[in-house]
PDB file of C-alpha atoms in Angstrom:
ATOM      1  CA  UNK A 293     236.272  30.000  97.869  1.00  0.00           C
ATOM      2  CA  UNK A 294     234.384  33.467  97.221  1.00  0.00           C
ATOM      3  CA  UNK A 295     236.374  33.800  94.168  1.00  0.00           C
ATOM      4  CA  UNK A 296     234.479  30.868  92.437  1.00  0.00           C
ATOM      5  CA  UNK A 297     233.288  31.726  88.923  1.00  0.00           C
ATOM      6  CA  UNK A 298     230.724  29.435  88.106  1.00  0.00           C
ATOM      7  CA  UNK A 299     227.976  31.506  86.459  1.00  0.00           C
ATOM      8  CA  UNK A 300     227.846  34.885  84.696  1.00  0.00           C
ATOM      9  CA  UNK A 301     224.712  36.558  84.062  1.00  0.00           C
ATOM     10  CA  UNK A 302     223.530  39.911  82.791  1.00  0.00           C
ATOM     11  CA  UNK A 303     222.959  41.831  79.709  1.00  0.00           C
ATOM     12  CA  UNK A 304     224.926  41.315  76.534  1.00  0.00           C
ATOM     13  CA  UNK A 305     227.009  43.929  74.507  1.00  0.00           C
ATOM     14  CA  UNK A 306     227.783  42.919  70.787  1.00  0.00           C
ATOM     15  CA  UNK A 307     230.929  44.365  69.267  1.00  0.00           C
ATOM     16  CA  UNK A 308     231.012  42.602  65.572  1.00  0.00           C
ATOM     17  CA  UNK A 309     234.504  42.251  64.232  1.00  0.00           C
ATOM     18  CA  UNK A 310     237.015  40.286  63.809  1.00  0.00           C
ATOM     19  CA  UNK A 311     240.615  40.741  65.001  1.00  0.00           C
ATOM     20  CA  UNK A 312     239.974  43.357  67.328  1.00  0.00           C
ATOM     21  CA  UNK A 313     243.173  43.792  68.841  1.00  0.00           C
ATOM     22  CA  UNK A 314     244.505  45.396  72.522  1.00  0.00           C
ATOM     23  CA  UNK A 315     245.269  48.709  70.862  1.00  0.00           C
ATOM     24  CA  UNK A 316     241.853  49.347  70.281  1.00  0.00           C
ATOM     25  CA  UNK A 317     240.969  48.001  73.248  1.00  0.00           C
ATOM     26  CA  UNK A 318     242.632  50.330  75.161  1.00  0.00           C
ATOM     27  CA  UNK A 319     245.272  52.560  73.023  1.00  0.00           C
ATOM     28  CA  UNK A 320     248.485  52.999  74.297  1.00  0.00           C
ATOM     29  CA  UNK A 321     248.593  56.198  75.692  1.00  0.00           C
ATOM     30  CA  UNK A 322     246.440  55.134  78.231  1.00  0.00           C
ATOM     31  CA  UNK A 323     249.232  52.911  79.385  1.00  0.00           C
ATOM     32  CA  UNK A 324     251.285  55.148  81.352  1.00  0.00           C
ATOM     33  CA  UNK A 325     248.996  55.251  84.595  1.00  0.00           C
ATOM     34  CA  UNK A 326     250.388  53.805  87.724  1.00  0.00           C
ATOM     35  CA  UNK A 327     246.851  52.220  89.075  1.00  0.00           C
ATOM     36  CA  UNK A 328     244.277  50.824  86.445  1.00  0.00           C
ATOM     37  CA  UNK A 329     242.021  53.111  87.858  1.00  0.00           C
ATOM     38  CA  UNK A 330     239.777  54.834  85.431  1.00  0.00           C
ATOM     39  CA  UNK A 331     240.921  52.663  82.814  1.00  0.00           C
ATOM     40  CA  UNK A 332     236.920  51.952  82.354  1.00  0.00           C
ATOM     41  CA  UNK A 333     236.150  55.425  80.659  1.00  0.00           C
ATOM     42  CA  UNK A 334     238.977  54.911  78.060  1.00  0.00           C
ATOM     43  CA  UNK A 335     238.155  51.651  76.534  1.00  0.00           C
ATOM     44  CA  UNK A 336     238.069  51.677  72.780  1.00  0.00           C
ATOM     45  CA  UNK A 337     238.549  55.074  72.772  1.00  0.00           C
ATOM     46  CA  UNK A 338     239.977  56.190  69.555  1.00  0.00           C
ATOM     47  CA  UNK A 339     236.773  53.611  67.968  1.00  0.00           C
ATOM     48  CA  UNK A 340     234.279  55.438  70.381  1.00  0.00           C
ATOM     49  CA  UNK A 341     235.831  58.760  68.542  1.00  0.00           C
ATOM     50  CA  UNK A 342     235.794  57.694  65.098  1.00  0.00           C
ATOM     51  CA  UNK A 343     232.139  56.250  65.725  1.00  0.00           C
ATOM     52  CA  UNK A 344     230.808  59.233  66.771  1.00  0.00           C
ATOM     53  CA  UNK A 345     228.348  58.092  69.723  1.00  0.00           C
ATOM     54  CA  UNK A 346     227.745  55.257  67.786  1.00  0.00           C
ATOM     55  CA  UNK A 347     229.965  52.207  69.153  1.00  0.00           C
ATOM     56  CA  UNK A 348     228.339  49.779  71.117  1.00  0.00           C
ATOM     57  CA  UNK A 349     229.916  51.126  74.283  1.00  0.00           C
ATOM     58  CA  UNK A 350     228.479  54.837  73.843  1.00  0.00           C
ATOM     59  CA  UNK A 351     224.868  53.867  73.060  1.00  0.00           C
ATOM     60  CA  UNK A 352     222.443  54.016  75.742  1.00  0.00           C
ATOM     61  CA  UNK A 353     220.661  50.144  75.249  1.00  0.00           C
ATOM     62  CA  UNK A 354     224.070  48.364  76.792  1.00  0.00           C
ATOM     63  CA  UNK A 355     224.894  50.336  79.265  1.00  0.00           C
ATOM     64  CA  UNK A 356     225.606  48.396  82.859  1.00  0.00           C
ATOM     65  CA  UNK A 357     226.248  45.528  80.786  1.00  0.00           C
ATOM     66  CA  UNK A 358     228.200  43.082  81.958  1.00  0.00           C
ATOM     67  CA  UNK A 359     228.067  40.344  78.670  1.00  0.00           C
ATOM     68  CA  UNK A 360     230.779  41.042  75.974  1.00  0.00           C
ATOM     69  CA  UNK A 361     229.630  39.025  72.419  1.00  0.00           C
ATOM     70  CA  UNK A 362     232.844  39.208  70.448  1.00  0.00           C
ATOM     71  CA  UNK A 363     233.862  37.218  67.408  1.00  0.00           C
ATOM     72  CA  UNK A 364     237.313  35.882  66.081  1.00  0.00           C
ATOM     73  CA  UNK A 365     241.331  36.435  67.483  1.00  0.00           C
ATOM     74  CA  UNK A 366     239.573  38.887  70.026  1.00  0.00           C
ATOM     75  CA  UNK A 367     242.199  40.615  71.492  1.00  0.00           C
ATOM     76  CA  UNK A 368     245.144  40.245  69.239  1.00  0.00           C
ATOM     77  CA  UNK A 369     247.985  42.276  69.072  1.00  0.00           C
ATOM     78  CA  UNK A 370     250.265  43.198  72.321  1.00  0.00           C
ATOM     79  CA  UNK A 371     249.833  41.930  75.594  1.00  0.00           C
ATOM     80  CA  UNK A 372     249.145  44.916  77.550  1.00  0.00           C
ATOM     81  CA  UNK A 373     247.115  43.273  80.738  1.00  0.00           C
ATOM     82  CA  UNK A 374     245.521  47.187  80.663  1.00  0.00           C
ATOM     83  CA  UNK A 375     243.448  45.524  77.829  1.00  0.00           C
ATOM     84  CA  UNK A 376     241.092  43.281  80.007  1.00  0.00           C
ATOM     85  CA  UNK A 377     241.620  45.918  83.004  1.00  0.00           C
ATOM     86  CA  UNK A 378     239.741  48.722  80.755  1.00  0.00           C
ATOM     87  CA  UNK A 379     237.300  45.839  79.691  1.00  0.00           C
ATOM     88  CA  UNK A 380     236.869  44.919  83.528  1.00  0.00           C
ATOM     89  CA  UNK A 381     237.003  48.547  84.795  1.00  0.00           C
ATOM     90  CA  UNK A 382     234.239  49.124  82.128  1.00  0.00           C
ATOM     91  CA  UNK A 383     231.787  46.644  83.741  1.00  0.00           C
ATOM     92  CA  UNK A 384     232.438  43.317  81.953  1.00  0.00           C
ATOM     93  CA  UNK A 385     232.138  40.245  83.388  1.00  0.00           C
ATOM     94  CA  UNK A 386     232.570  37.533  80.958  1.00  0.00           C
ATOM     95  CA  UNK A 387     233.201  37.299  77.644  1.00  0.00           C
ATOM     96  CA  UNK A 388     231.761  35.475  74.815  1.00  0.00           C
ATOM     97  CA  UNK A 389     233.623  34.711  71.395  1.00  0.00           C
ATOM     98  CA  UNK A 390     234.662  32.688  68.484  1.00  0.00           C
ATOM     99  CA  UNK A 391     238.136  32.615  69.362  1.00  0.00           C
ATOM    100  CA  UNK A 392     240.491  34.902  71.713  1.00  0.00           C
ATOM    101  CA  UNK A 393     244.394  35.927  71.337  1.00  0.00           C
ATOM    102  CA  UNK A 394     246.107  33.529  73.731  1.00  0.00           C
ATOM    103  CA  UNK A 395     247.852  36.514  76.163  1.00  0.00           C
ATOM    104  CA  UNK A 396     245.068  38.428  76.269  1.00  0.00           C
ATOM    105  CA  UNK A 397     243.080  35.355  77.583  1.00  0.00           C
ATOM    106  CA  UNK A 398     245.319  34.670  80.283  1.00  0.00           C
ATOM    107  CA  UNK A 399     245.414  38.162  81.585  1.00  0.00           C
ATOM    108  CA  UNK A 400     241.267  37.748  81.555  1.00  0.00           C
ATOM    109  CA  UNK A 401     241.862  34.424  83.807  1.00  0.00           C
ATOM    110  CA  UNK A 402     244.137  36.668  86.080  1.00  0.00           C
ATOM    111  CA  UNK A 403     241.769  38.799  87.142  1.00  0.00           C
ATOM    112  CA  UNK A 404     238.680  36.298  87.012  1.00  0.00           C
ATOM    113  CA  UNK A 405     237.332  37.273  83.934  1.00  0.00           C
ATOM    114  CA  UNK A 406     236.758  33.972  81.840  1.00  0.00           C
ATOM    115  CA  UNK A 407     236.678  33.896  78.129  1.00  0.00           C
ATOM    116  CA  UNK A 408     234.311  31.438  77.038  1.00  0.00           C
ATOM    117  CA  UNK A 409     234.162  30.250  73.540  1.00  0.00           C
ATOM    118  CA  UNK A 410     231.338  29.528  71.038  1.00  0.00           C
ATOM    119  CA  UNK A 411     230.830  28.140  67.494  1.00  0.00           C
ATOM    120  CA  UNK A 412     230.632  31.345  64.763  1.00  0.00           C
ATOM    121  CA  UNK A 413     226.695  30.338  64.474  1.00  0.00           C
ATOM    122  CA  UNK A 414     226.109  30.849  68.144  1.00  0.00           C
ATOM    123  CA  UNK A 415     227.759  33.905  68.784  1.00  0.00           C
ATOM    124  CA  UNK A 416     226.027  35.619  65.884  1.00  0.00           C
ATOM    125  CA  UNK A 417     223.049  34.442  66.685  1.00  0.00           C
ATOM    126  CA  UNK A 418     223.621  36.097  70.554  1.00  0.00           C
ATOM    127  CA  UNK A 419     225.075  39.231  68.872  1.00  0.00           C
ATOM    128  CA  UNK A 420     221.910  39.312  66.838  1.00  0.00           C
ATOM    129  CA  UNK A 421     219.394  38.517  69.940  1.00  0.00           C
ATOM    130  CA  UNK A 422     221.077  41.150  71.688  1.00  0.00           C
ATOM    131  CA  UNK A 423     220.937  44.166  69.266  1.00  0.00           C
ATOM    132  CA  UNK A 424     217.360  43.196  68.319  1.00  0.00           C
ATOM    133  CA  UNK A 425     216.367  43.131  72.662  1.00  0.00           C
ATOM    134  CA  UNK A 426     219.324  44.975  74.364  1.00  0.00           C
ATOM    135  CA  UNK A 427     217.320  43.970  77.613  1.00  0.00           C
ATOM    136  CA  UNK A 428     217.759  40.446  77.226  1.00  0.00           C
ATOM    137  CA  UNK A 429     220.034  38.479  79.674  1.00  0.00           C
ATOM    138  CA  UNK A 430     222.219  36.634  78.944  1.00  0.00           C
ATOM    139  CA  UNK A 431     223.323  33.370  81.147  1.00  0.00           C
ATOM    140  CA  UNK A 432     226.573  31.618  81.473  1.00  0.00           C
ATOM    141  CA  UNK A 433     227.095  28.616  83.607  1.00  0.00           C
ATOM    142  CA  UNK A 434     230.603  27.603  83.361  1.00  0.00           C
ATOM    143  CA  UNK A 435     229.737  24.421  84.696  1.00  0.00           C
ATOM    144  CA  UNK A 436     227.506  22.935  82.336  1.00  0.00           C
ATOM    145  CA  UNK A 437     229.459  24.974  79.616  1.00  0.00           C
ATOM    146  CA  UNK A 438     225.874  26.423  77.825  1.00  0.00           C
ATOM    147  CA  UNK A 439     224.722  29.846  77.295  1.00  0.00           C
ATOM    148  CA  UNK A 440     221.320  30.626  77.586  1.00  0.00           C
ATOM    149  CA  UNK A 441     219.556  33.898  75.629  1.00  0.00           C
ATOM    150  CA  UNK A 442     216.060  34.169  76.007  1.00  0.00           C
ATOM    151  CA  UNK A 443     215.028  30.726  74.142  1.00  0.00           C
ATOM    152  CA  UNK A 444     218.501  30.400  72.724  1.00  0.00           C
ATOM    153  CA  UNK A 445     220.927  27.575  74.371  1.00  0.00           C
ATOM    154  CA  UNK A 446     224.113  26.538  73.069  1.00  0.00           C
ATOM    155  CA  UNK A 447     227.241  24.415  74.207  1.00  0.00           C
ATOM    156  CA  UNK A 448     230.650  26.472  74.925  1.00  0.00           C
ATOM    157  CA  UNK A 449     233.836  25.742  75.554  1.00  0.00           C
ATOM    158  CA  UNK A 450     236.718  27.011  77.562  1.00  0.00           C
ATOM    159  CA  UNK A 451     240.202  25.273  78.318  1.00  0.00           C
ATOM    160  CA  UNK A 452     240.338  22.621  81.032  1.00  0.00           C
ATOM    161  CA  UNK A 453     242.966  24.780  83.069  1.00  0.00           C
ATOM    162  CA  UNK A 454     241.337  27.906  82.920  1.00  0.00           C
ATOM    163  CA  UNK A 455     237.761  26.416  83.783  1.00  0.00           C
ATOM    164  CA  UNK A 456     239.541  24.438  86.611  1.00  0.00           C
ATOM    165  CA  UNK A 457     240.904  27.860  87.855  1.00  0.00           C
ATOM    166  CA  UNK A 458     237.633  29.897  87.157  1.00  0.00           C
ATOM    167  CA  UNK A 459     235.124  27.439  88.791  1.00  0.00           C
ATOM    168  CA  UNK A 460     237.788  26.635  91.663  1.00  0.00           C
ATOM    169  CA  UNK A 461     238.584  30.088  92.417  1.00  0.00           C
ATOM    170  CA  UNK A 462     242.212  29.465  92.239  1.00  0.00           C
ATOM    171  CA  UNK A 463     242.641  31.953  89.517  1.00  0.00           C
ATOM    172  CA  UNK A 464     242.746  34.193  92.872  1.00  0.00           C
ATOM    173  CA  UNK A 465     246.553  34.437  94.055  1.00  0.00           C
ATOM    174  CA  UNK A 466     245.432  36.741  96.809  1.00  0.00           C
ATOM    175  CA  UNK A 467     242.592  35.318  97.825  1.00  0.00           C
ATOM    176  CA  UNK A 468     244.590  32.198  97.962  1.00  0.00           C
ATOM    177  CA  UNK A 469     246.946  33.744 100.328  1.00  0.00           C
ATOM    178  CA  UNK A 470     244.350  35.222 102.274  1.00  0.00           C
ATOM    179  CA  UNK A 471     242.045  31.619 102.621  1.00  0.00           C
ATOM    180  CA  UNK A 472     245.664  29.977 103.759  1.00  0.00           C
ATOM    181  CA  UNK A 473     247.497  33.122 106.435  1.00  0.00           C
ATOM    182  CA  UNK A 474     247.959  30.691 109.289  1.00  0.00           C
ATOM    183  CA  UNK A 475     250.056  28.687 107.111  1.00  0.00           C
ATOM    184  CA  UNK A 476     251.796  31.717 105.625  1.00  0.00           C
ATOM    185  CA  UNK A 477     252.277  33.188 109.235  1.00  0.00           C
ATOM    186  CA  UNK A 478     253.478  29.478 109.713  1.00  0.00           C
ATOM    187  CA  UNK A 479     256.155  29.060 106.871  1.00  0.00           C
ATOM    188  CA  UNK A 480     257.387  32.896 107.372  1.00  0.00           C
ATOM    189  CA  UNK A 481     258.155  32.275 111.138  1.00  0.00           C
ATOM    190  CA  UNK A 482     260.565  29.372 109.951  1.00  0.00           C
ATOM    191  CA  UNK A 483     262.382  31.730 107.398  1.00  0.00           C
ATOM    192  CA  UNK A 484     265.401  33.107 109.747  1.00  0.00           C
ATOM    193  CA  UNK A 485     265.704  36.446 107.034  1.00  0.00           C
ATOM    194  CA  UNK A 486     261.648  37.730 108.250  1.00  0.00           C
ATOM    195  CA  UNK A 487     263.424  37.474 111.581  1.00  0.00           C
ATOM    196  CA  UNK A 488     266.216  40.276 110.823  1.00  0.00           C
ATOM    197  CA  UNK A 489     264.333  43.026 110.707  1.00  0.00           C
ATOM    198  CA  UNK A 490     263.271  42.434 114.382  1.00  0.00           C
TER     199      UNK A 490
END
């Protein structure tokens, strides 16, 4: 299926911390729009305020990258799906870290982003390959489970299910629906109720 996730690669972003939760992700006045549309600009707002210019998102070296290197209970707190969907709208593609809050990961599967997780050791040592050479890529293949930074490899891990939906592509609902329309067209010709409205 096109929506196969199988490998990830691009630049990396570091954001140290642990317990970063979906409040600073994406605060919650930000939750009232109807679309998720131009949820990207807003991510980790009130940090990028208090930081002046100086959070990982505002400064110049990770910009179009599509690597997030996070560290422990990443995403904690409640489980606003706006969190990933400012994360996503921002330009991420995958994320990296040491462990992840268990809603917030499956509202990353939803939407095909996959949360991949690493030893402590490794992602520090990605975190600190990145902020030394910002232009680095960084290289996930989801099947093999390794990351690759420059001369840096290391195993990861991710859930059977969600790697099974990720690699698959089944994490798509739509695009399921879409691959299988004759049948749909198929099943909703037998349902007598799409027939009333005829």
């Amino acid at each position: 299926m096109v929506s196969e996730v199988k490998t990830v690669t691009g630049r990396g972003i570091p954001l140290v911390g642990n317990d970063i939760d979906t409040d600073r992700i994406i605060p919650a006045r930000f939750l009232r729009c109807v679309t998720f549309d131009g949820l990207g600009a807003q991510v980790f707002a009130d940090d990028r305020v208090q930081l002046q210019g100086q959070h990982p998102f505002d400064l110049p070296q990770y910009q179009s990258a599509t690597v997030l290197i996070v560290n422990g209970n990443f995403g904690c707190g409640s489980s606003r799906e706006h969190a990933p969907q400012a994360i996503a709208k921002w330009g991420i593609q995958a994320i990296i870290g040491e462990s992840f809050a268990e809603i917030f990961f499956g509202n990353c599967v939803a939407i095909g982003i996959p949360c991949i997780t690493a030893d402590p050791s490794v992602t520090s040592q990605l975190q600190k390959r990145v902020e030394a050479d910002p232009q680095l890529e960084v290289l996930i293949n989801l099947e093999q489970l390794k990351v690759q930074c420059g001369s840096f490899e290391a195993e990861i891990t991710m859930p059977s299910g969600a790697h099974q939906m990720l690699t698959s592509g089944t994490w798509d609902a739509c695009g399921q629906l879409v691959s299988q329309a004759d049948q749909v067209r198929a099943t909703a010709a037998k349902l007598p109720y799409v027939a009333w409205s005829r």
